[in-house]
Coordinates of C-alpha atoms and ligand atoms in Angstrom, one line a residue:
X1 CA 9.8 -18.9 -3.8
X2 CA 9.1 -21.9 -6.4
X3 CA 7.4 -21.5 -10.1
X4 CA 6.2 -24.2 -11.7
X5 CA 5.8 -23.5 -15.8
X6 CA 2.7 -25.7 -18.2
X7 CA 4.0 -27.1 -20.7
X8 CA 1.4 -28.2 -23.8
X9 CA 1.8 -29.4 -27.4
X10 CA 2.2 -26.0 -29.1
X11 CA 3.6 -23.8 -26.7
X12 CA 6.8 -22.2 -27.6
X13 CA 7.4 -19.4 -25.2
X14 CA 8.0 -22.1 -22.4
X15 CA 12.1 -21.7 -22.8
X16 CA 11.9 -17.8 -22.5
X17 CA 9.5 -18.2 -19.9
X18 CA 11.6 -20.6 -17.7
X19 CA 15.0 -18.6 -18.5
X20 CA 13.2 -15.4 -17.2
X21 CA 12.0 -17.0 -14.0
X22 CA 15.4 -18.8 -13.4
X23 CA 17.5 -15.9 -14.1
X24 CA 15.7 -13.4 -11.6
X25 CA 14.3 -15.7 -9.3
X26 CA 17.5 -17.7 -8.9
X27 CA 16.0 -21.0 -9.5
X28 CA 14.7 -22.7 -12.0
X29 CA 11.2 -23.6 -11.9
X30 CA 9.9 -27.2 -12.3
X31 CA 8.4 -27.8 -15.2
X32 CA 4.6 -29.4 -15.2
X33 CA 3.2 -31.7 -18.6
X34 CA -0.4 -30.9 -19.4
X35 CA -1.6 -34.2 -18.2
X36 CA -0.1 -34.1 -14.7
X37 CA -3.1 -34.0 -12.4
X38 CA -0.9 -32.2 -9.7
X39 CA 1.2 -29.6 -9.0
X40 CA 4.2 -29.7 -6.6
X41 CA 2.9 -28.9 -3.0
X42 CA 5.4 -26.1 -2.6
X43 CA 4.9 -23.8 -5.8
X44 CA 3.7 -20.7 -5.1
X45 CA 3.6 -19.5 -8.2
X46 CA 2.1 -21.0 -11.7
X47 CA 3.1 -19.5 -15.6
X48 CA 1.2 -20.5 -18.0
X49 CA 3.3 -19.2 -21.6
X50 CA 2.9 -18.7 -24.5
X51 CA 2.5 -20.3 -28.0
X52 CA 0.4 -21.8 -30.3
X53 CA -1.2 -24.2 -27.7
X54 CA -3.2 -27.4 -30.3
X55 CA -2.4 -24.8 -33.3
X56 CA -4.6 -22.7 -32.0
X57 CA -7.7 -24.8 -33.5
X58 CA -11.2 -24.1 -32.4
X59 CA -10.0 -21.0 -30.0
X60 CA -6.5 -20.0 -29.1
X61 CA -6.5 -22.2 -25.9
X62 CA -10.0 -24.1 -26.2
X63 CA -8.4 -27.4 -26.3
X64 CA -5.3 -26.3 -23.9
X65 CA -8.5 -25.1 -21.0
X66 CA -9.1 -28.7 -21.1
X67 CA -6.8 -30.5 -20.3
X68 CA -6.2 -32.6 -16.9
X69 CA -3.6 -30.1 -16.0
X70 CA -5.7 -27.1 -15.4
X71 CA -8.2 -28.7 -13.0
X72 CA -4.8 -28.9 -10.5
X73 CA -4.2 -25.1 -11.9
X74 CA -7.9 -24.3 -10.7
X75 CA -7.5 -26.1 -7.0
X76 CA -4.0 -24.2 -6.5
X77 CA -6.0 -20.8 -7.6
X78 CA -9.0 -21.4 -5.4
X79 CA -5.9 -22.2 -2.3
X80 CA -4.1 -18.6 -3.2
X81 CA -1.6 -19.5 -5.1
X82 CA -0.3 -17.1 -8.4
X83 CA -1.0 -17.7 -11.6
X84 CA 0.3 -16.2 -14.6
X85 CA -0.9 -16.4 -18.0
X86 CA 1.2 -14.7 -20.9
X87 CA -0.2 -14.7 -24.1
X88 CA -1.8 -17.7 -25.2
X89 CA -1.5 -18.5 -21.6
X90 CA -3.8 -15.5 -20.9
X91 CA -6.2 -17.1 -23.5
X92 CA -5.9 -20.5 -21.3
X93 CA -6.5 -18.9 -18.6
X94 CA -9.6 -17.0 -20.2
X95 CA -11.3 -20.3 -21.7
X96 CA -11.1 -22.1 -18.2
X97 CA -13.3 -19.4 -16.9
X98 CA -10.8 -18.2 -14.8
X99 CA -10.4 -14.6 -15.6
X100 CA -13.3 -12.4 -17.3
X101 CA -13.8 -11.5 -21.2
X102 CA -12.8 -13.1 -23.7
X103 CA -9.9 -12.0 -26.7
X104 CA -11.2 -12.3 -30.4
X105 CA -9.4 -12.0 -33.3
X106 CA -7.2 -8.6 -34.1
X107 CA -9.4 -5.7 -35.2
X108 CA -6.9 -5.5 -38.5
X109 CA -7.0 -9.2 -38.8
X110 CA -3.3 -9.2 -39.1
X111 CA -0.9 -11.3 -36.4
X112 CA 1.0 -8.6 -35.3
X113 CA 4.3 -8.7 -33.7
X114 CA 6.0 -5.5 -32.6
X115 CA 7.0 -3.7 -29.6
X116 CA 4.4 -1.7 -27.9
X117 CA 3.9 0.4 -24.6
X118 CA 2.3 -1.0 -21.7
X119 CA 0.9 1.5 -18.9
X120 CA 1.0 0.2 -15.3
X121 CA -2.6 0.9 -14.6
X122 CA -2.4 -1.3 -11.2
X123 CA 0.8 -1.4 -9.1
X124 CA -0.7 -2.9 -6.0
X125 CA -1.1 -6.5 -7.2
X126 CA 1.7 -9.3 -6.4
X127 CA 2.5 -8.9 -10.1
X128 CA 3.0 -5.5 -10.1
X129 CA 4.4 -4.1 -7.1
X130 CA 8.0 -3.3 -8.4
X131 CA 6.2 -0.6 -10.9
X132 CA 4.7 2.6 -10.3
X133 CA 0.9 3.4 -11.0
X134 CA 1.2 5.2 -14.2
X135 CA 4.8 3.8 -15.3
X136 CA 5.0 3.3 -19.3
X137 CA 7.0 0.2 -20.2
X138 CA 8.0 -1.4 -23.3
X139 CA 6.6 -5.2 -24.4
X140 CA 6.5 -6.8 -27.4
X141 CA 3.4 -8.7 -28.4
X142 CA 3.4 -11.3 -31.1
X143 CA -0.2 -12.9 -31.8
X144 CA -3.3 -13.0 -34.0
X145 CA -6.0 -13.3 -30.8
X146 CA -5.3 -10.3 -28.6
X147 CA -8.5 -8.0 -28.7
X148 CA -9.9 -8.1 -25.6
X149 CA -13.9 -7.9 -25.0
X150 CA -15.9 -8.1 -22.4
X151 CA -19.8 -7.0 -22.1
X152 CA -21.0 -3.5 -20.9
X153 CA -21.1 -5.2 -17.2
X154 CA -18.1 -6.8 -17.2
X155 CA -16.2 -3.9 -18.2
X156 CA -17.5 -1.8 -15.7
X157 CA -17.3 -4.0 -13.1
X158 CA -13.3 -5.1 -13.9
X159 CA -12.6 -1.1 -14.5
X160 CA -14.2 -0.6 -11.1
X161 CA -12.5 -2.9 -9.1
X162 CA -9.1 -1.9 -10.3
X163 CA -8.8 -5.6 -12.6
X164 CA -7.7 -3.9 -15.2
X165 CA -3.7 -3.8 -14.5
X166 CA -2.2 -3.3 -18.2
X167 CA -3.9 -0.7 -21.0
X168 CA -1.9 -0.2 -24.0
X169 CA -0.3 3.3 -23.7
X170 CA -2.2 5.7 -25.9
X171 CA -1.3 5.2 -30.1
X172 CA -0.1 2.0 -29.2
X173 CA -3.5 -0.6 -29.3
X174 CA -2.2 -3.2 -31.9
X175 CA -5.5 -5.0 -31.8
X176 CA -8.4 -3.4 -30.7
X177 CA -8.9 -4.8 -27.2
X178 CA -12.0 -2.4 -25.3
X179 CA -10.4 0.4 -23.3
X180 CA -6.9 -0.2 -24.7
X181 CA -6.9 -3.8 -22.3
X182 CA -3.4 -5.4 -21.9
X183 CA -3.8 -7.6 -19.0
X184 CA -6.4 -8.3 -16.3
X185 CA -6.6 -9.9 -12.6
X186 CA -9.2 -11.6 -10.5
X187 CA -11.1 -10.2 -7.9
X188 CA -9.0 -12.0 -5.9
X189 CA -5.9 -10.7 -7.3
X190 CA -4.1 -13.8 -7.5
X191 CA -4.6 -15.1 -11.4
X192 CA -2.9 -12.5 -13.7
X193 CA -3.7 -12.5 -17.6
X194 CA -1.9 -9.9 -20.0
X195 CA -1.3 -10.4 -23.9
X196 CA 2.3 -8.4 -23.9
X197 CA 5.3 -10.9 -23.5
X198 CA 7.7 -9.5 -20.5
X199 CA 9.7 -12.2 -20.4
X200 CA 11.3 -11.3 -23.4
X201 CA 12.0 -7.8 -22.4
X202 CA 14.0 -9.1 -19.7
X203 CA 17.8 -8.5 -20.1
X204 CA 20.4 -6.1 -22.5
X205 CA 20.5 -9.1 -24.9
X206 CA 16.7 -7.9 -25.1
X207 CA 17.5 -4.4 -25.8
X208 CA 15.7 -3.8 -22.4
X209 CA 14.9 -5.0 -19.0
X210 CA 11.3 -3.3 -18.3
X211 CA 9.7 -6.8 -18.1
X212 CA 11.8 -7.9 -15.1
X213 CA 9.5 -5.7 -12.6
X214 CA 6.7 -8.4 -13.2
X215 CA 8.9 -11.2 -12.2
X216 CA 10.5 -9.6 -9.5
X217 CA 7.1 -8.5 -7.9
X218 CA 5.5 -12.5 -8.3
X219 CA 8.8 -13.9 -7.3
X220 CA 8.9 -11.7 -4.3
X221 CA 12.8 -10.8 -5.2
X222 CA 12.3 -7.0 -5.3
X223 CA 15.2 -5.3 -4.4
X224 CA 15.4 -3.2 -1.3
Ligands
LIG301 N1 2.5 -15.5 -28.7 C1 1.4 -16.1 -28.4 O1 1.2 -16.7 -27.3 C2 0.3 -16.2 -29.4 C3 -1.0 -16.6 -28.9 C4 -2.0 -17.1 -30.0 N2 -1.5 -18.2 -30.7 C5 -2.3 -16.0 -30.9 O2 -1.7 -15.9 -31.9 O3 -3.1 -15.2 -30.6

């Protein structure tokens, strides 16, 4: 399987992001500039990282939602193939309209950056399928924009359809988001958007390998 990861003025998560994906998916994936107005034919899978995409002016990833790059992002979507967004990535991915809600500013105000636990809410998504419904896993987070909102209907109708596929584990909200939201999907279940950083949870170096499960289950590497 090929991964393809954005890179944007601002970002910085893009090195930890293509380590993770090289190191267990076996290859590294090709990297793609935020004005490129195509993506390789034969990626199957598109990470968006994190950062500090245009220093975060106007809204964490206005600007970034832009740019030429995610019109090729939105054609791949629409054709099926994955698409990740960690972080500010998620936030992209949120100001191009292509997941639901919106993240506003931490409830304390505060940028937090701490280790947190992350409840599997969803295990049958490509993302997810190396976890077990209910599994508690630990994640750092590291940002200022993470609360995530969306209105009454919205919420309902995410909740309903099983969208919701990371809550922070009870006690562990660091900023607020409605119904202790970590990370959503698209009806479709092809576009995945979380706050929580697994790619740096990925290896003993990390103190911990829980994030690999997310990589394993989009790269399709799961072990037998
Ligand atoms: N680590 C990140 O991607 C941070 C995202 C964004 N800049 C924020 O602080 O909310």
């Amino acid at each position: 399987m090929k991964s393809a990861v954005v890179q944007l003025p601002g970002l910085n998560r893009d090195r930890d992001m293509i380590a993770a994906l090289t190191k267990i998916g076996g290859k590294a994936p090709v990297t793609v500039w935020q004005t490129e107005t195509e993506i390789p034919a034969d990626v199957d899978l598109i990470v968006i990282p994190g950062g500090f995409s245009y220093g975060d002016y106007l809204r964490c990833g206005a600007i970034a939602a832009r740019m030429p790059v995610m019109q090729a992002i939105k054609a791949k979507a629409e054709a099926g193939v994955k698409v990740l967004g960690v972080c500010n990535g998620f936030q992209i991915l949120l100001e191009a309209g292509m997941l639901p809600g919106a993240l506003m500013r931490n409830a304390s105000l505060k940028f937090v950056c701490k280790e947190i636990r992350l409840e599997v809410t969803n295990a049958e998504t490509d993302f997810t399928r190396a976890y077990e419904k209910g599994q508690i896993l630990r994640c750092p987070v590291a940002h200022h924009d993470g609360n995530f909102f969306a209105d009454a209907e919205t919420a309902a109708r995410i909740e309903g359809n099983g969208q919701v596929v990371f809550r922070y584990a009870e006690g562990t909200n660091p900023n607020g988001s409605l119904n202790d939201i970590a990370g959503v999907i698209n009806e479709r279940g092809n576009v995945l958007g979380m706050m929580p950083h697994p790619e740096n949870l990925i290896e003993a170096a990390h103190g911990g390998s829980d994030g690999r499960g997310l990589f394993a289950s989009a790269l399709d590497v799961i072990a037998a």
